[in-house]
Coordinates of C-alpha atoms in Angstrom, one line a residue:
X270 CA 1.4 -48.2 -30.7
X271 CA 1.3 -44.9 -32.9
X272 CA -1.8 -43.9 -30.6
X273 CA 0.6 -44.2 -27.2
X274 CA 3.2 -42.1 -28.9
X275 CA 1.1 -39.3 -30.1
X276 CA 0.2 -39.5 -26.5
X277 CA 3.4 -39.0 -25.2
X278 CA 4.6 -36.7 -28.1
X279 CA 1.5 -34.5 -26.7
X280 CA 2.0 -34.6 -23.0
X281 CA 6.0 -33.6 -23.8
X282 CA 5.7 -31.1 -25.8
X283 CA 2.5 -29.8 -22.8
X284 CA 5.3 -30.1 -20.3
X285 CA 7.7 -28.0 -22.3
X286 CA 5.2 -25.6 -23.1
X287 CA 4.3 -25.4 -18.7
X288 CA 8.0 -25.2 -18.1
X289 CA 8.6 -22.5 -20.7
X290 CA 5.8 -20.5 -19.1
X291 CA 6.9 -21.1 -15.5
X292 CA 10.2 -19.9 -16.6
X293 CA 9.1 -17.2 -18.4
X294 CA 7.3 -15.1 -15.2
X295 CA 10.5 -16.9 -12.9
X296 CA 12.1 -14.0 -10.9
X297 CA 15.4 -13.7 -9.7
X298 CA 15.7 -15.0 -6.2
X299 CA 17.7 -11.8 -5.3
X300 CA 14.0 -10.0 -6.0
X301 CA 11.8 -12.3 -4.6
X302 CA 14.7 -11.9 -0.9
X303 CA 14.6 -8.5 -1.4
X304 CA 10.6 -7.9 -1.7
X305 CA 10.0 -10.8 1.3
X306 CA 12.8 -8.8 3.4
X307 CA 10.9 -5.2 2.2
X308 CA 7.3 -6.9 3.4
X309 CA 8.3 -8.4 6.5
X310 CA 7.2 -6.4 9.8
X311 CA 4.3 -4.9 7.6
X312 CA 0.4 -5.2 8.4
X313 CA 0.2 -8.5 5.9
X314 CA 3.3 -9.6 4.8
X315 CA 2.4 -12.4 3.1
X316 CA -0.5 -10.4 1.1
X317 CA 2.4 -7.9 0.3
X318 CA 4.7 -10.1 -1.6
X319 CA 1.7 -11.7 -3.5
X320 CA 1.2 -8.2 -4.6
X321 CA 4.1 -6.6 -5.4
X322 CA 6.1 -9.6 -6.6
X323 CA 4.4 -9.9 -10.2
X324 CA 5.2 -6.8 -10.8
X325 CA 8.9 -6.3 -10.0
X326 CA 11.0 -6.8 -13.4
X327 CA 14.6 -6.6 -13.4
X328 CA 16.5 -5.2 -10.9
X329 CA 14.5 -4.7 -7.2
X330 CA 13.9 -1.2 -6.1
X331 CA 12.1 -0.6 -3.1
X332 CA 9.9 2.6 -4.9
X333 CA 9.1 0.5 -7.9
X334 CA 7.7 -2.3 -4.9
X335 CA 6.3 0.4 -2.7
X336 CA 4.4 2.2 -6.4
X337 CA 3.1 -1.7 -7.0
X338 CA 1.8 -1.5 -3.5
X339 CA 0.2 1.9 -4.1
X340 CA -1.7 0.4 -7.0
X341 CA -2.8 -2.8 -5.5
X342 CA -4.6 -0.1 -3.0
X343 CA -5.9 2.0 -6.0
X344 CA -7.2 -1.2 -7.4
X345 CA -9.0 -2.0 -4.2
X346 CA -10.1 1.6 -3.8
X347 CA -12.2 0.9 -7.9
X348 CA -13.6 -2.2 -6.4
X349 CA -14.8 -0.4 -3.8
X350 CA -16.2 2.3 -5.4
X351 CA -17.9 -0.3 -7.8
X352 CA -19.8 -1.7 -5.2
X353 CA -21.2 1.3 -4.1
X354 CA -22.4 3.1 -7.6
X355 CA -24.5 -0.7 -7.8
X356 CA -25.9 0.1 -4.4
X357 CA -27.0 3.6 -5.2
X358 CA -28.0 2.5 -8.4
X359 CA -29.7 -0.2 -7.3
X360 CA -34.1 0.5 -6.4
X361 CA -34.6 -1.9 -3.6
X362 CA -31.1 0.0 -1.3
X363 CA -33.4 2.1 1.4
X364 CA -33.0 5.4 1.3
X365 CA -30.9 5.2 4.6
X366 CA -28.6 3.2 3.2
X367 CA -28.1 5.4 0.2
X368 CA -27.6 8.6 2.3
X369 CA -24.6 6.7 3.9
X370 CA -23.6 5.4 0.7
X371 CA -23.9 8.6 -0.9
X372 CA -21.2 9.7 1.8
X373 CA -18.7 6.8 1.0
X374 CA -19.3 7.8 -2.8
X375 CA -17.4 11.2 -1.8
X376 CA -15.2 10.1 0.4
X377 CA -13.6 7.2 -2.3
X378 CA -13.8 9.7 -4.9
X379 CA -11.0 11.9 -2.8
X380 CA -9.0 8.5 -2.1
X381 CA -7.8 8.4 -5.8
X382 CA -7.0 12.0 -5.7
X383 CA -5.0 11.0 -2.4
X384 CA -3.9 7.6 -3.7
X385 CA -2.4 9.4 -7.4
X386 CA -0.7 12.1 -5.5
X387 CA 1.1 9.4 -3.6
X388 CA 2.3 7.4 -6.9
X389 CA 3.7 11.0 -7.8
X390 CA 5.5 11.4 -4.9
X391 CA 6.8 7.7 -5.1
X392 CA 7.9 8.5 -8.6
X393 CA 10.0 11.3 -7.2
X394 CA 11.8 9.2 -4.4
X395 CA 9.9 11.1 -1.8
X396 CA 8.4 8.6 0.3
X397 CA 7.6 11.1 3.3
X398 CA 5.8 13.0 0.7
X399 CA 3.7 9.3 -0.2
X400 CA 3.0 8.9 3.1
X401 CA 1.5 11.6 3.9
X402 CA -0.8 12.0 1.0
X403 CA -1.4 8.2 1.3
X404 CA -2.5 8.5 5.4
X405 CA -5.1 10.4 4.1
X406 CA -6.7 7.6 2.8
X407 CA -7.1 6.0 6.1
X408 CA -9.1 9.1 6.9
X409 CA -11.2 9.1 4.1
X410 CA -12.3 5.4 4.6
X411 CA -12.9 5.9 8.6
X412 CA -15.5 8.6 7.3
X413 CA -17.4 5.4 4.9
X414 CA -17.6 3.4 8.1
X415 CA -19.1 6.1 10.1
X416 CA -21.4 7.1 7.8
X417 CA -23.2 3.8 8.7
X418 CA -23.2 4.0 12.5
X419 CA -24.5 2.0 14.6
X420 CA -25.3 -0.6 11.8
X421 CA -22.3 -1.6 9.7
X422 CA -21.4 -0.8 6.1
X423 CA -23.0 -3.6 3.7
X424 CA -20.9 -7.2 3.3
X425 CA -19.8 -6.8 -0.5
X426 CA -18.3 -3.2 0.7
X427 CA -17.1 -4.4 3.6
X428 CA -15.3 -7.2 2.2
X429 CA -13.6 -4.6 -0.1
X430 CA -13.1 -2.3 3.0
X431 CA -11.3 -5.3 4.5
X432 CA -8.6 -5.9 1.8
X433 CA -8.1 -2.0 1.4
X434 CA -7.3 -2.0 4.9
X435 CA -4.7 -4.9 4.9
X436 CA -3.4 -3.2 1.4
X437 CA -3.2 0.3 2.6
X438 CA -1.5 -1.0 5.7
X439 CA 1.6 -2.4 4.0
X440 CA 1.6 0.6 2.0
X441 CA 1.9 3.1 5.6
X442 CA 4.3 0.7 6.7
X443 CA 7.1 0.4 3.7
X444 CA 6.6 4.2 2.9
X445 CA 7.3 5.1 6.2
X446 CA 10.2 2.5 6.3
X447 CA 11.6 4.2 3.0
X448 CA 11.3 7.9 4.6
X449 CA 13.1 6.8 7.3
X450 CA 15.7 5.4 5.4
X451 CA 15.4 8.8 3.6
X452 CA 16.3 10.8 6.8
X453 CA 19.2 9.0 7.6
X454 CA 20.8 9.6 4.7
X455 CA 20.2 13.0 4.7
X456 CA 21.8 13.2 7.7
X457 CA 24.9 11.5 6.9
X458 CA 25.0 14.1 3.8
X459 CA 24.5 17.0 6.2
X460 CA 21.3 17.6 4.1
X461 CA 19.3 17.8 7.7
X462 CA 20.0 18.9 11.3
X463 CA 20.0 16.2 13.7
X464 CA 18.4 17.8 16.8
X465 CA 19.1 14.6 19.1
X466 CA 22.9 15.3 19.6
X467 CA 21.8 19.4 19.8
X468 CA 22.5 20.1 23.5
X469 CA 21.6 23.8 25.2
X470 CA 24.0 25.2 27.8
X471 CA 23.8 24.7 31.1
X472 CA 21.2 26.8 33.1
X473 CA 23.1 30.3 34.9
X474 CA 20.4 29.3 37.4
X475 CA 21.1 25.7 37.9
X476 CA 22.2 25.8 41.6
X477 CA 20.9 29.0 42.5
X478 CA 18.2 28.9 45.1
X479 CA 15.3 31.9 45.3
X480 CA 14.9 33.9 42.0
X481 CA 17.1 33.6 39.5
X482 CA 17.3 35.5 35.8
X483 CA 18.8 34.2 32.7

């Protein structure tokens, strides 16, 4: 009898320890709406949340979301990089395969320059600014894959490649999402011309037929 409750005593006190910790990383639902509303339309929507969810705390703020994003990309941009110092490190790579490896080495090293100078500009509200520093990390990893044409880049990079891709995505699509909302506002403010209701004069040579000046 004392052996079943010890039993029970342990499993309760497990379950309160499990609910304690649930609770403990439990977001407001008003976050988790508001990061699966900023995802949605994006390259991987569902891969965006399950990044940028764990770290939202407190209130949600779509430039804290779209830094997290940033910095799941970094992340994937050190995996990368990982996998190809082993390769070049590695004796039995060929030496074709290290000259193209060698290239990728370069062109990830200028990804975190590109990919820091975006969290800057994120930290500054200026997400036209992050998405143009940020686009130039599509570029840099377009040069990787080129560099091992016509055979493809190794499976371990690849796989890395892959991720970056879907990662980088979202973070092209919310940035440019955010600098739109950006330009609207500016607008409104009448912070920024808005050349679509900007209409020139009619033409003194409309209806004239032959030669006509201005």
């Amino acid at each position: 009898m004392s052996f079943t409750k010890n039993i029970v005593l342990i499993v309760s006190i497990s379950s309160l320890f499990l609910l304690h910790s649930t609770n403990a990383i439990h977001l407001p639902v008003a976050v988790e709406t508001e990061v699966t509303k900023l995802c949605k339309g994006t390259t991987d929507s569902i891969l965006c949340v399950k990044t940028i969810l764990p770290q939202m705390h407190g209130n949600f703020n779509a430039y804290t979301a779209l830094e997290a994003e940033i910095i799941a990309a970094k992340n994937q941009v050190v995996k990368a990089s990982t996998v190809i110092d082993s390769l070049l490190k590695n004796p039995t790579t060929p030496k074709g395969l290290k000259d193209s490896l060698a290239i990728c080495q370069n062109q990830y090293g200028a990804m975190v320059d590109s990919v820091n100078e975006a969290i800057a500009a994120v930290t500054k509200h200026d997400a036209w600014s992050a998405n143009m520093k940020f686009s130039a990390v599509v570029s840099y990893r377009q040069t990787c894959d080129e560099a091992f044409e016509p055979e493809l880049p190794p499976t371990n990079l690849s796989n890395e490649e892959t991720t970056l891709k879907l990662v980088g995505g979202n973070v092209l699509d919310i940035s440019k999402g955010l600098e739109d909302i950006e330009i609207a506002n500016m607008k409104k403010k009448g912070m920024m011309t808005d050349y679509s209701k900007i209409t020139s004069p009619p033409s003194k040579c409309l209806h004239v037929v032959g030669s006509c000046t201005e």
